[in-house]
Amino acid sequence: YMISVGRGVHLIVAAAIGMSLLASRAPVTGFSLSPTEATTTKRVVALVTGANKGIGKEIAKKLALHHHQQQQQQNKNDVNIVFETVVACRTGSKEIAEEISSLLSSSSSSCCCHGVYLDLTDESSIAKCAEFVEQRFGRLDILINNAAICFNDPTLYGKVEYTPFERQADITIRTNYFGTRKLTQAVMPLLLQASAESETTSSAAAARIINIASSAGRLGILRSQQKVDLFTNPNLTLDQLDGYMNDFVKAAENGKHEEWAGTCYGMSKLGIIAMTKILARDYNHNNNNSSSSDAGADDSRSSSLLLVNSVDPGYCATDQNNNQGTRPAERGATTPYLLATTSEDFTGMHWFDERVIAW
């Protein structure tokens, strides 16, 4: 079935072959995941954070079970993609890896799943996670930043004491934004190594980063146009973005965040979307000083060192919202999975349900 999209971009899911992917632009042209016998096997290393439950776990399962054959557009050879999926989380990483591995055994897949401890508030944990990937694989093809915390309820539905807004700000931004930023920075050499190897062998698209965002991070949460202008500045740098996120925390802690937003989680995800666009711009050969990551994506799809996109998974039923979400986590995992496995060079875009949406 096809889900249409604004701006002429959409993903087409072929239901007859499960999660096989077609990707195209208007006018509709596309490619299929070939059912013919593959002539080459490529092992792809994917790191999924927060993968012990919810959306992260569903993404990890989809990647680990992905053993369809994908036709490679560069040389038209059939390639069998085999994922080495690394699940990274604070608790249960070993158990989740074993659970997914049991699914692999039952499906006769040659994929592998590995577990590693990761706490986004612990820099030594981040360093050890990156070190694990480097020592085990020497590169990283796909980073899916999913791990996050959220005070949907000030007591986390009875799990902690009441947490007022001014005390939510630091831990939320420090975990969701700065933790994600530091992990991305730690594994960046491994992502660039994967892209360099792909360029050398002409065997695959560039390495990619997929950031799990939220509708809570839309620009509309900001209460002044001045703040909107800060985050949408086409020349925004990561250092400047860091400063704005710190400014919000200070304002929230002092009860003076009137021009910012009334949601710490939303601000953290707004920062993630802004970071996505900066990285997409900065790691695009032909778009170093472009006026917009979104605008440059269409014109230089084969010129990116990294493909960087963000995804709103929708309001999924997870522990984060006490399972009050209106859709299953598996549905929220679909677009991240498709972006991880497509051979199309989408970058600098914000997605929801297989379509590009406005920030």
Coordinates of C-alpha atoms in Angstrom, one line a residue:
Y1 CA 0.0 0.0 0.0
M2 CA 1.1 3.6 -0.5
I3 CA 0.9 6.4 1.9
S4 CA 0.9 9.7 0.1
V5 CA 2.9 12.6 1.3
G6 CA 3.4 16.3 0.9
R7 CA 6.5 17.6 -0.9
G8 CA 6.3 14.6 -3.2
V9 CA 8.1 12.2 -0.9
H10 CA 6.7 8.9 0.3
L11 CA 7.6 5.4 1.3
I12 CA 5.6 2.5 -0.2
V13 CA 5.2 -0.6 1.9
A14 CA 4.6 -3.9 0.0
A15 CA 2.4 -5.8 2.3
A16 CA 2.7 -9.0 0.4
I17 CA 6.3 -9.3 1.5
G18 CA 5.9 -8.1 5.0
M19 CA 8.3 -5.1 5.7
S20 CA 9.8 -5.0 2.2
L21 CA 10.3 -1.4 1.1
L22 CA 9.8 0.7 -2.0
A23 CA 10.8 4.3 -1.9
S24 CA 10.1 6.9 -4.5
R25 CA 9.3 10.5 -5.4
A26 CA 6.6 11.9 -7.6
P27 CA 6.3 11.0 -10.4
V28 CA 6.2 7.5 -8.9
T29 CA 9.2 5.5 -9.6
G30 CA 10.7 2.9 -7.3
F31 CA 12.6 -0.2 -6.6
S32 CA 11.7 -3.5 -5.0
L33 CA 13.3 -5.9 -2.6
S34 CA 14.2 -8.7 -5.1
P35 CA 13.0 -12.2 -4.3
T36 CA 15.7 -13.7 -6.5
E37 CA 18.7 -15.4 -5.1
A38 CA 21.3 -12.9 -3.8
T39 CA 24.8 -12.9 -5.2
T40 CA 26.4 -10.9 -2.3
T41 CA 25.9 -10.9 1.4
K42 CA 26.5 -7.6 3.3
R43 CA 26.7 -7.4 7.1
V44 CA 25.2 -4.2 8.4
V45 CA 26.0 -3.0 12.0
A46 CA 23.1 -1.2 13.7
L47 CA 23.0 0.3 17.2
V48 CA 19.6 0.9 18.7
T49 CA 19.4 2.8 22.0
G50 CA 16.7 2.3 24.6
A51 CA 16.0 -1.1 23.0
N52 CA 14.9 -3.0 26.1
K53 CA 11.2 -2.2 25.5
G54 CA 8.7 -0.2 23.6
I55 CA 9.6 1.3 20.2
G56 CA 13.3 0.7 20.5
K57 CA 12.8 -3.0 21.1
E58 CA 10.4 -3.2 18.1
I59 CA 13.0 -1.5 15.9
A60 CA 15.7 -3.9 17.0
K61 CA 13.5 -6.9 16.3
K62 CA 12.6 -5.6 12.8
L63 CA 16.3 -5.0 12.0
A64 CA 17.4 -8.3 13.4
L65 CA 14.7 -10.2 11.5
H66 CA 15.4 -8.3 8.2
H67 CA 16.8 -10.9 5.9
H68 CA 15.0 -10.0 2.7
Q69 CA 17.1 -9.5 -0.4
Q70 CA 17.5 -6.0 -1.5
Q71 CA 18.4 -4.9 -5.0
Q72 CA 21.2 -2.4 -4.9
Q73 CA 20.8 0.5 -7.2
Q74 CA 24.4 1.4 -7.7
N75 CA 25.4 -1.8 -9.5
K76 CA 22.1 -3.6 -9.8
N77 CA 23.5 -6.7 -8.1
D78 CA 21.3 -8.6 -5.6
V79 CA 22.5 -8.1 -2.1
N80 CA 21.4 -10.1 0.9
I81 CA 21.5 -7.7 3.9
V82 CA 22.3 -9.4 7.2
F83 CA 22.1 -7.2 10.3
E84 CA 24.4 -7.2 13.4
T85 CA 22.0 -5.5 15.7
V86 CA 23.3 -4.0 19.0
V87 CA 20.7 -3.3 21.6
A88 CA 21.9 -0.6 24.1
C89 CA 20.0 0.2 27.3
R90 CA 20.3 0.7 31.0
T91 CA 18.6 -2.6 32.0
G92 CA 18.0 -5.9 30.3
S93 CA 20.3 -5.6 27.3
K94 CA 21.6 -9.1 27.6
E95 CA 18.1 -10.6 28.1
I96 CA 16.7 -8.6 25.1
A97 CA 19.6 -9.7 22.9
E98 CA 18.9 -13.3 23.9
E99 CA 15.2 -12.9 23.3
I100 CA 15.7 -11.5 19.8
S101 CA 18.4 -14.2 19.1
S102 CA 15.8 -16.8 19.9
L103 CA 13.5 -15.3 17.2
L104 CA 16.4 -15.4 14.8
S105 CA 17.0 -19.1 15.5
S106 CA 13.4 -19.9 14.8
S107 CA 13.4 -17.9 11.6
S108 CA 16.6 -19.6 10.3
S109 CA 18.2 -16.1 10.0
S110 CA 21.9 -15.7 9.9
C111 CA 21.6 -12.3 11.7
C112 CA 23.1 -11.7 15.2
C113 CA 22.0 -9.6 18.1
H114 CA 24.2 -8.2 20.8
G115 CA 23.5 -6.5 24.1
V116 CA 25.5 -3.6 25.7
Y117 CA 24.9 -1.4 28.7
L118 CA 24.2 2.2 28.0
D119 CA 23.2 5.1 30.3
L120 CA 22.9 8.4 28.4
T121 CA 23.7 10.4 31.6
D122 CA 27.0 8.5 32.2
E123 CA 29.8 9.5 29.9
S124 CA 31.9 6.4 30.7
S125 CA 28.9 4.3 29.7
I126 CA 28.7 6.1 26.4
A127 CA 32.4 5.6 25.8
K128 CA 32.3 1.9 26.6
C129 CA 29.3 1.5 24.3
A130 CA 31.2 3.1 21.4
E131 CA 34.3 1.0 22.3
F132 CA 32.2 -2.2 22.2
V133 CA 31.1 -1.4 18.7
E134 CA 34.6 -0.4 17.6
Q135 CA 36.3 -3.5 18.9
R136 CA 33.6 -5.9 17.8
F137 CA 32.9 -4.5 14.3
G138 CA 35.3 -1.6 13.5
R139 CA 32.5 0.5 12.0
L140 CA 28.8 1.4 12.5
D141 CA 26.4 1.6 9.6
I142 CA 23.2 2.7 11.4
L143 CA 22.7 4.6 14.7
I144 CA 19.1 4.8 15.9
N145 CA 18.8 7.2 18.8
N146 CA 15.7 6.1 20.6
A147 CA 16.5 6.2 24.3
A148 CA 14.7 9.0 26.3
I149 CA 12.9 9.8 29.5
C150 CA 9.6 11.6 29.8
F151 CA 7.7 13.1 32.7
N152 CA 4.3 12.5 31.2
D153 CA 3.2 12.3 34.8
P154 CA 5.2 14.2 37.5
T155 CA 5.5 11.0 39.5
L156 CA 6.2 8.7 36.5
Y157 CA 2.9 7.0 37.3
G158 CA 3.7 6.4 41.0
K159 CA 7.3 5.3 40.5
V160 CA 8.9 8.4 42.0
E161 CA 8.0 11.3 44.2
Y162 CA 6.3 14.3 42.6
T163 CA 8.8 16.1 40.4
P164 CA 8.0 19.8 39.7
F165 CA 8.7 21.3 36.3
E166 CA 11.8 23.1 37.4
R167 CA 13.4 19.9 38.5
Q168 CA 12.3 18.0 35.4
A169 CA 14.2 20.3 33.0
D170 CA 17.9 19.4 33.8
I171 CA 17.5 15.6 33.8
T172 CA 15.3 15.6 30.8
I173 CA 17.5 17.8 28.6
R174 CA 20.7 16.2 30.0
T175 CA 19.4 12.7 29.1
N176 CA 17.4 13.1 25.9
Y177 CA 19.4 15.9 24.2
F178 CA 22.9 16.0 25.6
G179 CA 23.2 12.2 26.2
T180 CA 22.1 11.6 22.6
R181 CA 24.4 14.2 21.3
K182 CA 27.4 12.7 23.2
L183 CA 26.7 9.2 22.0
T184 CA 26.3 10.4 18.4
Q185 CA 29.7 12.2 18.8
A186 CA 31.3 9.1 20.3
V187 CA 30.3 6.8 17.4
M188 CA 30.7 9.4 14.6
P189 CA 34.2 8.0 13.6
L190 CA 32.6 4.6 13.3
L191 CA 29.7 5.9 11.1
L192 CA 32.2 7.8 8.9
Q193 CA 34.3 4.7 8.6
A194 CA 31.2 2.8 7.4
S195 CA 30.5 5.5 4.8
A196 CA 34.2 5.5 3.7
E197 CA 34.1 1.7 3.2
S198 CA 30.8 2.0 1.2
E199 CA 32.4 4.6 -1.1
T200 CA 35.4 2.4 -1.6
T201 CA 33.5 -0.7 -2.4
S202 CA 30.4 1.0 -4.0
S203 CA 28.4 -1.6 -2.1
A204 CA 25.9 0.4 -0.2
A205 CA 24.5 3.8 0.7
A206 CA 26.1 6.1 3.3
A207 CA 25.9 5.3 6.9
R208 CA 22.8 6.8 8.6
I209 CA 21.5 8.3 11.8
I210 CA 17.8 8.0 12.7
N211 CA 16.6 10.1 15.6
I212 CA 13.4 9.2 17.3
A213 CA 11.6 12.5 18.0
S214 CA 8.0 13.3 18.9
S215 CA 5.1 15.6 18.0
A216 CA 5.9 17.2 21.3
G217 CA 9.0 18.6 19.7
R218 CA 7.2 20.6 17.0
L219 CA 8.1 24.3 16.6
G220 CA 4.7 25.3 17.8
I221 CA 5.5 24.6 21.4
L222 CA 7.8 27.7 21.4
R223 CA 6.0 30.7 22.8
S224 CA 7.8 33.4 20.8
Q225 CA 8.8 33.9 17.2
Q226 CA 12.3 34.9 18.3
K227 CA 12.8 31.5 19.8
V228 CA 11.5 29.8 16.6
D229 CA 14.0 31.9 14.6
L230 CA 16.8 30.7 16.8
F231 CA 16.1 27.0 16.2
T232 CA 15.3 27.4 12.5
N233 CA 18.4 29.5 11.6
P234 CA 19.9 27.8 8.5
N235 CA 23.4 28.5 9.9
L236 CA 22.7 27.1 13.4
T237 CA 25.6 25.2 14.8
L238 CA 25.7 22.4 17.3
D239 CA 27.5 24.6 19.8
Q240 CA 24.8 27.3 19.5
L241 CA 22.1 24.6 19.9
D242 CA 23.8 23.4 23.0
G243 CA 23.7 26.9 24.4
Y244 CA 20.0 27.3 23.7
M245 CA 19.2 24.0 25.4
N246 CA 21.2 25.1 28.5
D247 CA 19.4 28.5 28.4
F248 CA 16.1 26.7 28.5
V249 CA 17.1 24.6 31.6
K250 CA 18.3 27.7 33.4
A251 CA 15.1 29.5 32.6
A252 CA 12.9 26.6 33.7
E253 CA 14.8 26.2 36.9
N254 CA 14.3 29.9 37.6
G255 CA 10.6 29.8 36.6
K256 CA 11.3 32.3 33.8
H257 CA 10.6 30.1 30.7
E258 CA 7.6 32.0 29.4
E259 CA 9.1 32.5 26.0
W260 CA 10.4 28.9 25.7
A261 CA 7.9 26.0 26.2
G262 CA 5.8 24.4 28.9
T263 CA 7.2 20.9 28.3
C264 CA 10.7 19.7 29.1
Y265 CA 10.3 16.6 27.0
G266 CA 9.1 18.6 24.1
M267 CA 12.1 20.9 24.3
S268 CA 14.4 17.9 24.4
K269 CA 12.8 16.5 21.2
L270 CA 12.8 19.9 19.6
G271 CA 16.5 19.9 20.2
I272 CA 16.9 16.5 18.7
I273 CA 15.1 17.6 15.5
A274 CA 17.3 20.7 15.2
M275 CA 20.4 18.5 15.7
T276 CA 19.1 16.2 12.9
K277 CA 19.0 19.1 10.5
I278 CA 22.4 20.4 11.5
L279 CA 24.1 17.0 11.0
A280 CA 22.3 16.4 7.7
R281 CA 23.6 19.8 6.5
D282 CA 27.1 19.4 7.8
Y283 CA 27.7 15.9 6.5
N284 CA 26.4 16.6 3.0
H285 CA 29.1 17.2 0.4
N286 CA 27.1 19.6 -1.7
N287 CA 25.2 21.3 1.1
N288 CA 27.9 22.7 3.5
N289 CA 26.3 26.1 3.6
S290 CA 22.8 25.5 2.3
S291 CA 19.9 27.5 3.5
S292 CA 18.0 24.5 4.6
S293 CA 18.7 20.8 5.3
D294 CA 15.3 20.0 3.9
A295 CA 15.9 22.0 0.7
G296 CA 19.3 20.5 0.1
A297 CA 18.1 16.9 0.5
D298 CA 16.4 16.7 -2.8
D299 CA 19.4 18.1 -4.8
S300 CA 22.2 16.1 -3.3
R301 CA 20.8 12.7 -2.5
S302 CA 23.9 10.8 -3.5
S303 CA 26.4 13.2 -2.0
S304 CA 26.0 12.7 1.8
L305 CA 28.6 11.3 4.1
L306 CA 25.8 10.5 6.4
L307 CA 22.0 10.3 6.0
V308 CA 20.3 11.9 9.0
N309 CA 16.6 11.9 9.6
S310 CA 14.2 12.3 12.5
V311 CA 11.0 10.4 13.0
D312 CA 7.8 11.1 15.0
P313 CA 6.6 7.6 15.9
G314 CA 3.2 8.7 17.0
Y315 CA 1.5 8.3 20.4
C316 CA 2.4 4.6 21.0
A317 CA 1.4 2.6 24.0
T318 CA 4.6 2.2 26.0
D319 CA 5.8 2.3 29.6
Q320 CA 6.7 6.0 29.0
N321 CA 3.0 6.9 29.0
N322 CA 1.8 4.0 31.2
N323 CA 0.6 2.2 28.0
Q324 CA -2.0 4.9 27.4
G325 CA -0.9 5.5 23.8
T326 CA -3.4 4.9 20.9
R327 CA -1.2 2.8 18.7
P328 CA 1.1 -0.2 19.1
A329 CA 4.9 0.3 19.5
E330 CA 5.4 -1.9 16.5
R331 CA 3.6 0.7 14.3
G332 CA 5.9 3.4 15.6
A333 CA 8.9 1.3 14.8
T334 CA 7.9 0.9 11.1
T335 CA 9.2 4.2 9.6
P336 CA 12.6 4.1 11.5
Y337 CA 13.0 0.5 10.2
L338 CA 12.2 1.5 6.6
L339 CA 14.6 4.5 6.8
A340 CA 17.3 2.1 8.0
T341 CA 16.8 -0.4 5.2
T342 CA 16.0 1.8 2.2
S343 CA 18.6 2.4 -0.4
E344 CA 17.2 5.8 -1.1
D345 CA 19.3 8.7 0.1
F346 CA 16.8 10.6 2.2
T347 CA 18.4 13.1 4.5
G348 CA 17.5 16.2 6.6
M349 CA 13.8 15.2 6.7
H350 CA 11.3 14.8 9.5
W351 CA 9.0 11.8 9.1
F352 CA 5.7 10.4 10.4
D353 CA 4.0 7.2 9.1
E354 CA 6.2 6.9 6.0
R355 CA 5.8 10.5 4.9
V356 CA 7.7 13.7 5.3
I357 CA 6.0 16.3 7.6
A358 CA 6.6 19.9 8.5
W359 CA 8.5 20.5 11.7

